[in-house]
Amino acid sequence: SQQGEEDPQALSIQEGENATMNCSYKTSINNLQWYRQNSGRGLVHLILIRSNEREKHSGRLRVTLDTSKKSSSLLITASRAADTASYFCATDAGGTSYGKLTFGQGTILTVHP
Amino acid sequence: GAGVSQSPSNKVTEKGKDVELRCDPISGHTALYWYRQSLGQGLEFLIYFQGNSAPDKSGLPSDRFSAERTGGSVSTLTIQRTQQEDSAVYLCASSPSSPYEQYFGPGTRLTVT
């Protein structure tokens, strides 16, 4: 079963624009992670934010976490055509979950050259 | 270094046959995870290994599914008496410990005809 929802389900932008994707979840978490998937196959880890963190940056990526609202957002700045992919948030509940990730439905991002 | 590898990359089988899917994690990674990705269900957790033991099998859909891990390395996911609803991409991931970011393999696309 899915932990939460991502929106939008699909996002289409021009190169150079910023892309923002949102993720909501239902239960308490130890950390939240964002992954990218190209062509429906392997996922690539982008960034991990712990429950006691509010914001994290990695290159052109900025992730925020609001545990009171059970939501997170991923911002990709100055997007490139190569950023075209599906983006998933995944929550780790910690404790006896052993790092098991529960994924959202994903956002399909298309960046037009 | 080498990433997570999975074999076969594609498998087409007839309904009722058994299949074995293999995962070679990154050397030294103690945690190994199996997920399944299908159009209707999104990304679902199947099973987790820490070393050779599987403390969390909660995601296995039925008793037709089983998995083992030997030598703290290679893992095999076996599906007996395959059904059409088993058609999906089966993804394996490993991590140095749990919880931690996970490194995914390219997946095995299983089609049951």
PDB file of C-alpha atoms in Angstrom:
ATOM      1  CA  SER A   1       0.000   0.000   0.000  1.00  0.00           C
ATOM      2  CA  GLN A   2       1.159   3.529  -0.642  1.00  0.00           C
ATOM      3  CA  GLN A   3       2.171   5.762   2.230  1.00  0.00           C
ATOM      4  CA  GLY A   4       1.010   8.938   0.630  1.00  0.00           C
ATOM      5  CA  GLU A   5       0.433  10.990  -2.389  1.00  0.00           C
ATOM      6  CA  GLU A   6       2.520  13.091  -4.679  1.00  0.00           C
ATOM      7  CA  ASP A   7       1.382  16.001  -6.699  1.00  0.00           C
ATOM      8  CA  PRO A   8       1.275  16.891  -9.391  1.00  0.00           C
ATOM      9  CA  GLN A   9       1.063  13.492 -11.071  1.00  0.00           C
ATOM     10  CA  ALA A  10       2.666  15.046 -14.136  1.00  0.00           C
ATOM     11  CA  LEU A  11       4.584  18.252 -14.689  1.00  0.00           C
ATOM     12  CA  SER A  12       5.718  19.730 -17.992  1.00  0.00           C
ATOM     13  CA  ILE A  13       8.114  22.686 -18.066  1.00  0.00           C
ATOM     14  CA  GLN A  14      10.692  24.393 -20.248  1.00  0.00           C
ATOM     15  CA  GLU A  15      14.424  24.102 -19.738  1.00  0.00           C
ATOM     16  CA  GLY A  16      15.674  26.674 -17.266  1.00  0.00           C
ATOM     17  CA  GLU A  17      12.445  26.762 -15.261  1.00  0.00           C
ATOM     18  CA  ASN A  18      12.123  25.450 -11.737  1.00  0.00           C
ATOM     19  CA  ALA A  19      10.155  22.302 -10.961  1.00  0.00           C
ATOM     20  CA  THR A  20       8.422  21.711  -7.641  1.00  0.00           C
ATOM     21  CA  MET A  21       6.985  18.377  -6.587  1.00  0.00           C
ATOM     22  CA  ASN A  22       5.085  17.722  -3.386  1.00  0.00           C
ATOM     23  CA  CYS A  23       4.697  14.627  -1.270  1.00  0.00           C
ATOM     24  CA  SER A  24       2.318  13.942   1.582  1.00  0.00           C
ATOM     25  CA  TYR A  25       2.450  10.960   3.917  1.00  0.00           C
ATOM     26  CA  LYS A  26       0.319   9.496   6.651  1.00  0.00           C
ATOM     27  CA  THR A  27       2.396   8.062   9.488  1.00  0.00           C
ATOM     28  CA  SER A  28       5.356   9.293  11.514  1.00  0.00           C
ATOM     29  CA  ILE A  29       8.732   8.873   9.875  1.00  0.00           C
ATOM     30  CA  ASN A  30      12.420   8.498  10.669  1.00  0.00           C
ATOM     31  CA  ASN A  31      13.457   9.966   7.333  1.00  0.00           C
ATOM     32  CA  LEU A  32      12.107  10.776   3.903  1.00  0.00           C
ATOM     33  CA  GLN A  33      13.986  10.150   0.679  1.00  0.00           C
ATOM     34  CA  TRP A  34      13.583  11.253  -2.919  1.00  0.00           C
ATOM     35  CA  TYR A  35      14.432   9.008  -5.852  1.00  0.00           C
ATOM     36  CA  ARG A  36      14.503   9.468  -9.600  1.00  0.00           C
ATOM     37  CA  GLN A  37      13.592   6.792 -12.119  1.00  0.00           C
ATOM     38  CA  ASN A  38      14.349   6.851 -15.813  1.00  0.00           C
ATOM     39  CA  SER A  39      12.579   4.624 -18.317  1.00  0.00           C
ATOM     40  CA  GLY A  40      10.683   2.628 -15.691  1.00  0.00           C
ATOM     41  CA  ARG A  41      13.704   0.749 -14.391  1.00  0.00           C
ATOM     42  CA  GLY A  42      16.223   1.292 -11.591  1.00  0.00           C
ATOM     43  CA  LEU A  43      15.810   4.111  -9.114  1.00  0.00           C
ATOM     44  CA  VAL A  44      18.555   6.574  -8.270  1.00  0.00           C
ATOM     45  CA  HIS A  45      18.757   8.056  -4.790  1.00  0.00           C
ATOM     46  CA  LEU A  46      18.703  11.853  -4.800  1.00  0.00           C
ATOM     47  CA  ILE A  47      18.521  13.070  -1.238  1.00  0.00           C
ATOM     48  CA  LEU A  48      17.614  11.936   2.285  1.00  0.00           C
ATOM     49  CA  ILE A  49      16.160  14.261   4.899  1.00  0.00           C
ATOM     50  CA  ARG A  50      15.793  13.175   8.503  1.00  0.00           C
ATOM     51  CA  SER A  51      12.727  13.882  10.600  1.00  0.00           C
ATOM     52  CA  ASN A  52      14.578  16.477  12.667  1.00  0.00           C
ATOM     53  CA  GLU A  53      15.684  18.412   9.586  1.00  0.00           C
ATOM     54  CA  ARG A  54      13.600  21.021   7.826  1.00  0.00           C
ATOM     55  CA  GLU A  55      15.572  21.713   4.668  1.00  0.00           C
ATOM     56  CA  LYS A  56      18.375  20.129   2.722  1.00  0.00           C
ATOM     57  CA  HIS A  57      20.257  21.050  -0.435  1.00  0.00           C
ATOM     58  CA  SER A  58      22.207  19.024  -2.954  1.00  0.00           C
ATOM     59  CA  GLY A  59      23.370  20.807  -6.086  1.00  0.00           C
ATOM     60  CA  ARG A  60      20.249  22.034  -7.898  1.00  0.00           C
ATOM     61  CA  LEU A  61      17.981  20.126  -5.533  1.00  0.00           C
ATOM     62  CA  ARG A  62      16.274  21.553  -2.493  1.00  0.00           C
ATOM     63  CA  VAL A  63      14.110  19.425  -0.229  1.00  0.00           C
ATOM     64  CA  THR A  64      11.921  20.653   2.585  1.00  0.00           C
ATOM     65  CA  LEU A  65      10.168  18.635   5.243  1.00  0.00           C
ATOM     66  CA  ASP A  66       7.254  19.706   7.436  1.00  0.00           C
ATOM     67  CA  THR A  67       6.535  16.913   9.887  1.00  0.00           C
ATOM     68  CA  SER A  68       3.601  18.811  11.415  1.00  0.00           C
ATOM     69  CA  LYS A  69       1.873  18.736   8.025  1.00  0.00           C
ATOM     70  CA  LYS A  70       3.362  15.381   7.055  1.00  0.00           C
ATOM     71  CA  SER A  71       4.575  16.805   3.790  1.00  0.00           C
ATOM     72  CA  SER A  72       7.740  17.326   1.799  1.00  0.00           C
ATOM     73  CA  SER A  73       8.652  19.136  -1.373  1.00  0.00           C
ATOM     74  CA  LEU A  74      11.397  18.690  -3.929  1.00  0.00           C
ATOM     75  CA  LEU A  75      12.539  21.719  -5.896  1.00  0.00           C
ATOM     76  CA  ILE A  76      14.742  21.333  -8.953  1.00  0.00           C
ATOM     77  CA  THR A  77      16.166  24.668 -10.021  1.00  0.00           C
ATOM     78  CA  ALA A  78      17.250  25.618 -13.544  1.00  0.00           C
ATOM     79  CA  SER A  79      15.891  22.372 -14.964  1.00  0.00           C
ATOM     80  CA  ARG A  80      17.528  20.583 -17.896  1.00  0.00           C
ATOM     81  CA  ALA A  81      16.154  18.180 -20.467  1.00  0.00           C
ATOM     82  CA  ALA A  82      18.181  15.454 -18.723  1.00  0.00           C
ATOM     83  CA  ASP A  83      16.027  15.949 -15.598  1.00  0.00           C
ATOM     84  CA  THR A  84      13.107  14.358 -17.456  1.00  0.00           C
ATOM     85  CA  ALA A  85      12.173  11.343 -15.330  1.00  0.00           C
ATOM     86  CA  SER A  86       9.749  10.101 -12.702  1.00  0.00           C
ATOM     87  CA  TYR A  87      10.385  11.329  -9.175  1.00  0.00           C
ATOM     88  CA  PHE A  88       9.306   9.409  -6.085  1.00  0.00           C
ATOM     89  CA  CYS A  89       9.266  10.258  -2.439  1.00  0.00           C
ATOM     90  CA  ALA A  90       9.768   7.385  -0.031  1.00  0.00           C
ATOM     91  CA  THR A  91       9.279   7.310   3.710  1.00  0.00           C
ATOM     92  CA  ASP A  92      11.171   5.265   6.260  1.00  0.00           C
ATOM     93  CA  ALA A  93       9.182   4.819   9.438  1.00  0.00           C
ATOM     94  CA  GLY A  94      12.238   3.779  11.449  1.00  0.00           C
ATOM     95  CA  GLY A  95      12.084   1.449  14.409  1.00  0.00           C
ATOM     96  CA  THR A  96      11.212  -2.088  13.418  1.00  0.00           C
ATOM     97  CA  SER A  97      10.610  -1.063   9.803  1.00  0.00           C
ATOM     98  CA  TYR A  98      14.316  -1.877   9.215  1.00  0.00           C
ATOM     99  CA  GLY A  99      14.659   0.855   6.605  1.00  0.00           C
ATOM    100  CA  LYS A 100      11.759  -0.471   4.555  1.00  0.00           C
ATOM    101  CA  LEU A 101      10.704   2.301   2.196  1.00  0.00           C
ATOM    102  CA  THR A 102       7.106   3.128   1.382  1.00  0.00           C
ATOM    103  CA  PHE A 103       6.841   4.972  -1.915  1.00  0.00           C
ATOM    104  CA  GLY A 104       4.448   7.555  -3.244  1.00  0.00           C
ATOM    105  CA  GLN A 105       2.885   7.237  -6.673  1.00  0.00           C
ATOM    106  CA  GLY A 106       5.448   9.527  -8.245  1.00  0.00           C
ATOM    107  CA  THR A 107       5.514  12.655 -10.371  1.00  0.00           C
ATOM    108  CA  ILE A 108       6.366  12.421 -14.058  1.00  0.00           C
ATOM    109  CA  LEU A 109       8.515  15.420 -14.964  1.00  0.00           C
ATOM    110  CA  THR A 110       9.052  16.402 -18.587  1.00  0.00           C
ATOM    111  CA  VAL A 111      11.544  19.167 -19.346  1.00  0.00           C
ATOM    112  CA  HIS A 112      11.336  20.500 -22.879  1.00  0.00           C
ATOM    113  CA  PRO A 113      14.529  21.778 -24.519  1.00  0.00           C
TER     114      PRO A 113
ATOM    115  CA  GLY B   1      32.625   0.295  -8.243  1.00  0.00           C
ATOM    116  CA  ALA B   2      30.003  -2.133  -9.465  1.00  0.00           C
ATOM    117  CA  GLY B   3      26.412  -1.391  -8.650  1.00  0.00           C
ATOM    118  CA  VAL B   4      23.540  -3.706  -7.850  1.00  0.00           C
ATOM    119  CA  SER B   5      22.978  -6.182 -10.631  1.00  0.00           C
ATOM    120  CA  GLN B   6      19.905  -8.254 -11.373  1.00  0.00           C
ATOM    121  CA  SER B   7      19.267 -11.127 -13.716  1.00  0.00           C
ATOM    122  CA  PRO B   8      17.574 -11.800 -15.968  1.00  0.00           C
ATOM    123  CA  SER B   9      16.695  -8.317 -17.174  1.00  0.00           C
ATOM    124  CA  ASN B  10      13.550  -9.672 -18.803  1.00  0.00           C
ATOM    125  CA  LYS B  11      11.656 -12.896 -18.213  1.00  0.00           C
ATOM    126  CA  VAL B  12       8.592 -14.142 -20.036  1.00  0.00           C
ATOM    127  CA  THR B  13       6.968 -17.204 -18.542  1.00  0.00           C
ATOM    128  CA  GLU B  14       3.776 -19.151 -18.882  1.00  0.00           C
ATOM    129  CA  LYS B  15       1.147 -19.065 -16.177  1.00  0.00           C
ATOM    130  CA  GLY B  16       1.773 -21.814 -13.647  1.00  0.00           C
ATOM    131  CA  LYS B  17       5.544 -22.005 -14.131  1.00  0.00           C
ATOM    132  CA  ASP B  18       8.083 -21.197 -11.415  1.00  0.00           C
ATOM    133  CA  VAL B  19      10.608 -18.392 -11.851  1.00  0.00           C
ATOM    134  CA  GLU B  20      13.779 -17.362 -10.040  1.00  0.00           C
ATOM    135  CA  LEU B  21      15.031 -13.798  -9.993  1.00  0.00           C
ATOM    136  CA  ARG B  22      18.571 -13.041  -8.885  1.00  0.00           C
ATOM    137  CA  CYS B  23      20.087 -10.020  -7.190  1.00  0.00           C
ATOM    138  CA  ASP B  24      23.787  -9.299  -6.640  1.00  0.00           C
ATOM    139  CA  PRO B  25      24.102  -6.436  -4.156  1.00  0.00           C
ATOM    140  CA  ILE B  26      26.991  -4.029  -3.842  1.00  0.00           C
ATOM    141  CA  SER B  27      29.884  -5.755  -2.105  1.00  0.00           C
ATOM    142  CA  GLY B  28      29.864  -5.149   1.625  1.00  0.00           C
ATOM    143  CA  HIS B  29      26.243  -4.026   1.808  1.00  0.00           C
ATOM    144  CA  THR B  30      24.582  -5.902   4.651  1.00  0.00           C
ATOM    145  CA  ALA B  31      20.988  -4.873   3.949  1.00  0.00           C
ATOM    146  CA  LEU B  32      19.110  -6.086   0.882  1.00  0.00           C
ATOM    147  CA  TYR B  33      15.552  -5.263  -0.179  1.00  0.00           C
ATOM    148  CA  TRP B  34      13.134  -6.538  -2.801  1.00  0.00           C
ATOM    149  CA  TYR B  35      10.407  -4.313  -4.227  1.00  0.00           C
ATOM    150  CA  ARG B  36       7.854  -4.789  -6.964  1.00  0.00           C
ATOM    151  CA  GLN B  37       6.630  -2.112  -9.335  1.00  0.00           C
ATOM    152  CA  SER B  38       3.438  -2.509 -11.320  1.00  0.00           C
ATOM    153  CA  LEU B  39       1.061  -0.111 -13.011  1.00  0.00           C
ATOM    154  CA  GLY B  40      -1.794  -0.746 -10.656  1.00  0.00           C
ATOM    155  CA  GLN B  41       0.088  -0.932  -7.363  1.00  0.00           C
ATOM    156  CA  GLY B  42       3.064   1.366  -7.804  1.00  0.00           C
ATOM    157  CA  LEU B  43       6.227   0.497  -5.874  1.00  0.00           C
ATOM    158  CA  GLU B  44       5.658  -2.097  -3.142  1.00  0.00           C
ATOM    159  CA  PHE B  45       8.018  -3.489  -0.552  1.00  0.00           C
ATOM    160  CA  LEU B  46       8.325  -7.288  -0.614  1.00  0.00           C
ATOM    161  CA  ILE B  47      11.053  -8.439   1.767  1.00  0.00           C
ATOM    162  CA  TYR B  48      14.145  -7.246   3.628  1.00  0.00           C
ATOM    163  CA  PHE B  49      17.347  -9.099   4.517  1.00  0.00           C
ATOM    164  CA  GLN B  50      19.938  -8.192   7.106  1.00  0.00           C
ATOM    165  CA  GLY B  51      22.813 -10.520   6.405  1.00  0.00           C
ATOM    166  CA  ASN B  52      21.200 -13.858   5.595  1.00  0.00           C
ATOM    167  CA  SER B  53      18.167 -13.449   7.800  1.00  0.00           C
ATOM    168  CA  ALA B  54      14.865 -11.882   6.789  1.00  0.00           C
ATOM    169  CA  PRO B  55      13.353 -10.049   9.742  1.00  0.00           C
ATOM    170  CA  ASP B  56      10.635  -8.513   7.597  1.00  0.00           C
ATOM    171  CA  LYS B  57       8.704 -10.599   5.078  1.00  0.00           C
ATOM    172  CA  SER B  58       5.545  -8.603   5.492  1.00  0.00           C
ATOM    173  CA  GLY B  59       5.292  -7.539   1.869  1.00  0.00           C
ATOM    174  CA  LEU B  60       5.316 -10.951   0.241  1.00  0.00           C
ATOM    175  CA  PRO B  61       1.928 -11.137  -1.542  1.00  0.00           C
ATOM    176  CA  SER B  62       1.313 -14.834  -0.998  1.00  0.00           C
ATOM    177  CA  ASP B  63       2.952 -18.099  -0.012  1.00  0.00           C
ATOM    178  CA  ARG B  64       3.908 -18.562  -3.673  1.00  0.00           C
ATOM    179  CA  PHE B  65       6.630 -15.978  -3.078  1.00  0.00           C
ATOM    180  CA  SER B  66       9.826 -16.818  -1.219  1.00  0.00           C
ATOM    181  CA  ALA B  67      13.314 -15.408  -1.037  1.00  0.00           C
ATOM    182  CA  GLU B  68      16.660 -16.387   0.321  1.00  0.00           C
ATOM    183  CA  ARG B  69      20.055 -14.831   0.694  1.00  0.00           C
ATOM    184  CA  THR B  70      23.257 -16.804   0.978  1.00  0.00           C
ATOM    185  CA  GLY B  71      26.686 -15.776   2.221  1.00  0.00           C
ATOM    186  CA  GLY B  72      25.337 -12.350   3.053  1.00  0.00           C
ATOM    187  CA  SER B  73      25.482 -11.543  -0.637  1.00  0.00           C
ATOM    188  CA  VAL B  74      23.413 -12.915  -3.526  1.00  0.00           C
ATOM    189  CA  SER B  75      19.660 -13.129  -3.097  1.00  0.00           C
ATOM    190  CA  THR B  76      17.100 -15.104  -5.055  1.00  0.00           C
ATOM    191  CA  LEU B  77      13.396 -14.298  -5.224  1.00  0.00           C
ATOM    192  CA  THR B  78      11.325 -17.315  -6.259  1.00  0.00           C
ATOM    193  CA  ILE B  79       7.758 -17.167  -7.483  1.00  0.00           C
ATOM    194  CA  GLN B  80       5.995 -20.501  -7.734  1.00  0.00           C
ATOM    195  CA  ARG B  81       3.000 -21.220  -9.968  1.00  0.00           C
ATOM    196  CA  THR B  82       3.133 -17.769 -11.500  1.00  0.00           C
ATOM    197  CA  GLN B  83      -0.078 -15.877 -12.159  1.00  0.00           C
ATOM    198  CA  GLN B  84      -0.745 -13.030 -14.560  1.00  0.00           C
ATOM    199  CA  GLU B  85      -1.016 -10.573 -11.670  1.00  0.00           C
ATOM    200  CA  ASP B  86       2.626 -11.345 -10.861  1.00  0.00           C
ATOM    201  CA  SER B  87       3.650  -9.458 -14.004  1.00  0.00           C
ATOM    202  CA  ALA B  88       5.698  -6.486 -12.846  1.00  0.00           C
ATOM    203  CA  VAL B  89       9.208  -5.119 -12.588  1.00  0.00           C
ATOM    204  CA  TYR B  90      11.004  -6.642  -9.611  1.00  0.00           C
ATOM    205  CA  LEU B  91      13.594  -4.315  -8.123  1.00  0.00           C
ATOM    206  CA  CYS B  92      16.373  -5.173  -5.730  1.00  0.00           C
ATOM    207  CA  ALA B  93      18.210  -2.642  -3.578  1.00  0.00           C
ATOM    208  CA  SER B  94      21.053  -2.791  -1.103  1.00  0.00           C
ATOM    209  CA  SER B  95      22.448  -0.468   1.515  1.00  0.00           C
ATOM    210  CA  PRO B  96      25.478  -0.455   3.824  1.00  0.00           C
ATOM    211  CA  SER B  97      23.201  -0.731   6.837  1.00  0.00           C
ATOM    212  CA  SER B  98      19.666   0.051   7.789  1.00  0.00           C
ATOM    213  CA  PRO B  99      18.272   2.652   7.662  1.00  0.00           C
ATOM    214  CA  TYR B 100      20.246   4.304   4.925  1.00  0.00           C
ATOM    215  CA  GLU B 101      19.887   5.380   1.330  1.00  0.00           C
ATOM    216  CA  GLN B 102      19.279   2.424  -0.925  1.00  0.00           C
ATOM    217  CA  TYR B 103      21.032   1.585  -4.164  1.00  0.00           C
ATOM    218  CA  PHE B 104      18.744   0.000  -6.713  1.00  0.00           C
ATOM    219  CA  GLY B 105      19.461  -2.472  -9.469  1.00  0.00           C
ATOM    220  CA  PRO B 106      17.989  -2.109 -12.968  1.00  0.00           C
ATOM    221  CA  GLY B 107      15.192  -4.554 -12.219  1.00  0.00           C
ATOM    222  CA  THR B 108      13.796  -7.696 -13.800  1.00  0.00           C
ATOM    223  CA  ARG B 109      10.720  -7.243 -15.951  1.00  0.00           C
ATOM    224  CA  LEU B 110       8.540 -10.330 -15.470  1.00  0.00           C
ATOM    225  CA  THR B 111       5.735 -11.035 -17.898  1.00  0.00           C
ATOM    226  CA  VAL B 112       3.394 -13.936 -17.202  1.00  0.00           C
ATOM    227  CA  THR B 113       1.414 -15.019 -20.258  1.00  0.00           C
TER     228      THR B 113
END
